[in-house]
């Protein structure tokens, strides 16, 4: 999930910047956590963080102070649900390159479907958060099986227990995952199979490259 956002998106793209923000916050918390038992290491790490200008040091800037803004209701359950579906997908392809596949996720309308929609607003996407978690080249989110699904398709079934508001909202939801080889070519830039030909970048990469040329 991280490499694609960091190295494939435009430098100022919100998805890339948000990833950098999360990594910076995680580093800050980890360093402050081990500072009492590894003070010299913590101080050295803190002094070499490039975006902390004129820092007073890890011991003069207080203890961990994580913002409540990081706690977004339902997001933890959405990520856990997506990871459960990813495990089903990866288990079905037996160690093969997951980028050579597209994934179809089928969930009946309900809370789990709404949580997945928070990770992917479009029906089909190669750049959504859901697709990044699935580690595929393309992910399609549906509420029912496609009519053209072959009778011999390998459909992996699973369930996920949603527990929100301390147990006040509890729902057992079922899902289906279908993995099939993707028909598109490998993008020479992002390495996903989302290009029309192996010699031409995919639409997302073409857009990023065009934006880069326009800013120079």
GROMACS .gro file of C-alpha atoms in nm:
model
  216
    1UNK     CA    1   0.000   0.000   0.000
    2UNK     CA    2   0.278   0.243   0.094
    3UNK     CA    3   0.511   0.209  -0.209
    4UNK     CA    4   0.236   0.284  -0.461
    5UNK     CA    5   0.124   0.597  -0.280
    6UNK     CA    6   0.475   0.722  -0.209
    7UNK     CA    7   0.643   0.651  -0.540
    8UNK     CA    8   0.367   0.652  -0.801
    9UNK     CA    9   0.142   0.944  -0.708
   10UNK     CA   10   0.222   1.307  -0.782
   11UNK     CA   11   0.446   1.471  -0.519
   12UNK     CA   12   0.168   1.691  -0.379
   13UNK     CA   13  -0.118   1.445  -0.425
   14UNK     CA   14  -0.332   1.427  -0.107
   15UNK     CA   15  -0.302   1.046  -0.099
   16UNK     CA   16   0.079   1.068  -0.099
   17UNK     CA   17   0.087   1.353   0.154
   18UNK     CA   18  -0.156   1.172   0.385
   19UNK     CA   19   0.070   0.865   0.375
   20UNK     CA   20   0.368   1.078   0.472
   21UNK     CA   21   0.166   1.229   0.757
   22UNK     CA   22   0.079   0.886   0.895
   23UNK     CA   23   0.442   0.771   0.876
   24UNK     CA   24   0.558   1.089   1.051
   25UNK     CA   25   0.302   1.044   1.330
   26UNK     CA   26   0.394   0.676   1.372
   27UNK     CA   27   0.765   0.761   1.394
   28UNK     CA   28   0.701   1.031   1.653
   29UNK     CA   29   0.499   0.795   1.875
   30UNK     CA   30   0.748   0.508   1.846
   31UNK     CA   31   1.046   0.730   1.931
   32UNK     CA   32   0.871   0.884   2.232
   33UNK     CA   33   0.764   0.537   2.349
   34UNK     CA   34   1.118   0.395   2.373
   35UNK     CA   35   1.282   0.721   2.482
   36UNK     CA   36   1.272   0.636   2.858
   37UNK     CA   37   1.471   0.313   2.806
   38UNK     CA   38   1.682   0.412   2.503
   39UNK     CA   39   1.735   0.786   2.562
   40UNK     CA   40   2.044   0.834   2.347
   41UNK     CA   41   1.896   0.651   2.048
   42UNK     CA   42   1.567   0.840   2.081
   43UNK     CA   43   1.746   1.174   2.097
   44UNK     CA   44   1.959   1.093   1.795
   45UNK     CA   45   1.659   0.985   1.589
   46UNK     CA   46   1.470   1.298   1.692
   47UNK     CA   47   1.756   1.528   1.596
   48UNK     CA   48   1.783   1.377   1.248
   49UNK     CA   49   1.415   1.403   1.158
   50UNK     CA   50   1.436   1.642   0.861
   51UNK     CA   51   1.098   1.812   0.904
   52UNK     CA   52   1.151   1.906   1.272
   53UNK     CA   53   1.339   2.234   1.245
   54UNK     CA   54   1.514   2.373   1.555
   55UNK     CA   55   1.379   2.092   1.773
   56UNK     CA   56   1.431   2.110   2.150
   57UNK     CA   57   1.472   1.736   2.165
   58UNK     CA   58   1.250   1.444   2.252
   59UNK     CA   59   1.265   1.502   2.630
   60UNK     CA   60   1.168   1.869   2.621
   61UNK     CA   61   0.866   1.839   2.395
   62UNK     CA   62   0.642   1.627   2.615
   63UNK     CA   63   0.500   1.276   2.611
   64UNK     CA   64   0.286   1.118   2.340
   65UNK     CA   65  -0.003   1.343   2.244
   66UNK     CA   66  -0.200   1.170   1.970
   67UNK     CA   67  -0.489   1.373   1.833
   68UNK     CA   68  -0.844   1.240   1.864
   69UNK     CA   69  -0.882   1.322   1.493
   70UNK     CA   70  -0.704   0.994   1.418
   71UNK     CA   71  -0.997   0.800   1.563
   72UNK     CA   72  -1.250   0.782   1.281
   73UNK     CA   73  -1.558   0.573   1.367
   74UNK     CA   74  -1.584   0.262   1.151
   75UNK     CA   75  -1.247   0.299   0.980
   76UNK     CA   76  -1.076   0.031   1.190
   77UNK     CA   77  -1.355  -0.214   1.112
   78UNK     CA   78  -1.341  -0.122   0.742
   79UNK     CA   79  -0.968  -0.193   0.726
   80UNK     CA   80  -1.004  -0.519   0.919
   81UNK     CA   81  -1.288  -0.631   0.691
   82UNK     CA   82  -1.086  -0.547   0.380
   83UNK     CA   83  -0.786  -0.737   0.519
   84UNK     CA   84  -1.006  -1.043   0.579
   85UNK     CA   85  -1.117  -1.031   0.215
   86UNK     CA   86  -0.757  -0.983   0.102
   87UNK     CA   87  -0.657  -1.297   0.294
   88UNK     CA   88  -0.932  -1.486   0.112
   89UNK     CA   89  -0.808  -1.351  -0.221
   90UNK     CA   90  -0.440  -1.426  -0.160
   91UNK     CA   91  -0.524  -1.774  -0.033
   92UNK     CA   92  -0.709  -1.849  -0.356
   93UNK     CA   93  -0.415  -1.772  -0.586
   94UNK     CA   94  -0.161  -1.990  -0.404
   95UNK     CA   95   0.138  -1.757  -0.384
   96UNK     CA   96   0.105  -1.617  -0.736
   97UNK     CA   97   0.165  -1.249  -0.815
   98UNK     CA   98  -0.148  -1.075  -0.688
   99UNK     CA   99  -0.098  -0.787  -0.933
  100UNK     CA  100  -0.172  -1.023  -1.220
  101UNK     CA  101  -0.532  -1.048  -1.097
  102UNK     CA  102  -0.844  -0.840  -1.067
  103UNK     CA  103  -1.072  -0.895  -0.770
  104UNK     CA  104  -1.450  -0.887  -0.754
  105UNK     CA  105  -1.597  -0.843  -0.406
  106UNK     CA  106  -1.965  -0.916  -0.364
  107UNK     CA  107  -2.141  -0.801  -0.045
  108UNK     CA  108  -2.515  -0.777   0.011
  109UNK     CA  109  -2.637  -0.424   0.096
  110UNK     CA  110  -2.572  -0.354   0.462
  111UNK     CA  111  -2.316  -0.220   0.706
  112UNK     CA  112  -2.018  -0.410   0.565
  113UNK     CA  113  -2.094  -0.287   0.213
  114UNK     CA  114  -2.113   0.071   0.343
  115UNK     CA  115  -1.777   0.032   0.517
  116UNK     CA  116  -1.619  -0.092   0.194
  117UNK     CA  117  -1.771   0.200   0.005
  118UNK     CA  118  -1.579   0.429   0.241
  119UNK     CA  119  -1.263   0.271   0.097
  120UNK     CA  120  -1.383   0.270  -0.264
  121UNK     CA  121  -1.655   0.504  -0.383
  122UNK     CA  122  -1.639   0.383  -0.744
  123UNK     CA  123  -1.769   0.045  -0.850
  124UNK     CA  124  -1.435  -0.044  -1.013
  125UNK     CA  125  -1.099   0.113  -0.933
  126UNK     CA  126  -0.727   0.050  -0.961
  127UNK     CA  127  -0.626   0.338  -0.731
  128UNK     CA  128  -0.871   0.319  -0.439
  129UNK     CA  129  -0.775   0.243  -0.080
  130UNK     CA  130  -0.965  -0.084  -0.107
  131UNK     CA  131  -0.765  -0.192  -0.411
  132UNK     CA  132  -0.439  -0.098  -0.239
  133UNK     CA  133  -0.533  -0.318   0.056
  134UNK     CA  134  -0.636  -0.604  -0.173
  135UNK     CA  135  -0.292  -0.582  -0.345
  136UNK     CA  136  -0.455  -0.647  -0.683
  137UNK     CA  137  -0.438  -0.447  -1.005
  138UNK     CA  138  -0.810  -0.375  -1.001
  139UNK     CA  139  -1.097  -0.420  -0.756
  140UNK     CA  140  -1.468  -0.421  -0.827
  141UNK     CA  141  -1.721  -0.381  -0.544
  142UNK     CA  142  -2.071  -0.517  -0.613
  143UNK     CA  143  -2.387  -0.597  -0.421
  144UNK     CA  144  -2.463  -0.909  -0.628
  145UNK     CA  145  -2.277  -1.156  -0.848
  146UNK     CA  146  -2.226  -1.039  -1.207
  147UNK     CA  147  -2.457  -1.211  -1.452
  148UNK     CA  148  -2.161  -1.314  -1.669
  149UNK     CA  149  -1.994  -1.506  -1.385
  150UNK     CA  150  -1.891  -1.849  -1.522
  151UNK     CA  151  -2.049  -2.150  -1.354
  152UNK     CA  152  -1.702  -2.288  -1.275
  153UNK     CA  153  -1.570  -1.961  -1.126
  154UNK     CA  154  -1.371  -1.999  -0.805
  155UNK     CA  155  -1.588  -1.810  -0.557
  156UNK     CA  156  -1.442  -1.778  -0.209
  157UNK     CA  157  -1.702  -1.722   0.062
  158UNK     CA  158  -1.638  -1.568   0.402
  159UNK     CA  159  -1.796  -1.384   0.692
  160UNK     CA  160  -1.690  -1.084   0.898
  161UNK     CA  161  -1.820  -0.970   1.236
  162UNK     CA  162  -1.864  -0.594   1.263
  163UNK     CA  163  -1.848  -0.455   1.617
  164UNK     CA  164  -1.906  -0.081   1.652
  165UNK     CA  165  -1.973   0.158   1.940
  166UNK     CA  166  -1.838  -0.080   2.201
  167UNK     CA  167  -2.070  -0.360   2.094
  168UNK     CA  168  -2.387  -0.153   2.060
  169UNK     CA  169  -2.377  -0.215   1.685
  170UNK     CA  170  -2.299  -0.575   1.599
  171UNK     CA  171  -2.357  -0.738   1.261
  172UNK     CA  172  -2.236  -1.061   1.103
  173UNK     CA  173  -2.194  -1.006   0.729
  174UNK     CA  174  -2.106  -1.247   0.451
  175UNK     CA  175  -1.901  -1.174   0.142
  176UNK     CA  176  -1.781  -1.342  -0.176
  177UNK     CA  177  -1.445  -1.289  -0.344
  178UNK     CA  178  -1.372  -1.379  -0.706
  179UNK     CA  179  -1.016  -1.360  -0.841
  180UNK     CA  180  -0.954  -1.377  -1.213
  181UNK     CA  181  -0.650  -1.301  -1.431
  182UNK     CA  182  -0.655  -0.943  -1.550
  183UNK     CA  183  -0.655  -0.884  -1.925
  184UNK     CA  184  -0.455  -0.562  -1.931
  185UNK     CA  185  -0.080  -0.508  -1.978
  186UNK     CA  186   0.183  -0.430  -1.714
  187UNK     CA  187   0.245  -0.058  -1.666
  188UNK     CA  188   0.620   0.014  -1.700
  189UNK     CA  189   0.598   0.280  -1.426
  190UNK     CA  190   0.378   0.151  -1.142
  191UNK     CA  191   0.409  -0.222  -1.236
  192UNK     CA  192   0.036  -0.280  -1.211
  193UNK     CA  193  -0.153  -0.449  -1.492
  194UNK     CA  194  -0.359  -0.144  -1.581
  195UNK     CA  195  -0.204  -0.031  -1.912
  196UNK     CA  196  -0.328  -0.081  -2.265
  197UNK     CA  197   0.020  -0.195  -2.375
  198UNK     CA  198   0.345  -0.284  -2.200
  199UNK     CA  199   0.524   0.011  -2.362
  200UNK     CA  200   0.277   0.278  -2.246
  201UNK     CA  201   0.209   0.388  -1.886
  202UNK     CA  202  -0.138   0.336  -1.745
  203UNK     CA  203  -0.390   0.626  -1.737
  204UNK     CA  204  -0.307   0.714  -1.374
  205UNK     CA  205   0.068   0.729  -1.444
  206UNK     CA  206   0.016   0.928  -1.764
  207UNK     CA  207  -0.181   1.183  -1.564
  208UNK     CA  208   0.090   1.207  -1.297
  209UNK     CA  209   0.365   1.244  -1.558
  210UNK     CA  210   0.169   1.513  -1.741
  211UNK     CA  211   0.117   1.705  -1.416
  212UNK     CA  212   0.490   1.681  -1.343
  213UNK     CA  213   0.580   1.827  -1.680
  214UNK     CA  214   0.331   2.108  -1.632
  215UNK     CA  215   0.487   2.210  -1.301
  216UNK     CA  216   0.843   2.229  -1.431
   0.00000   0.00000   0.00000
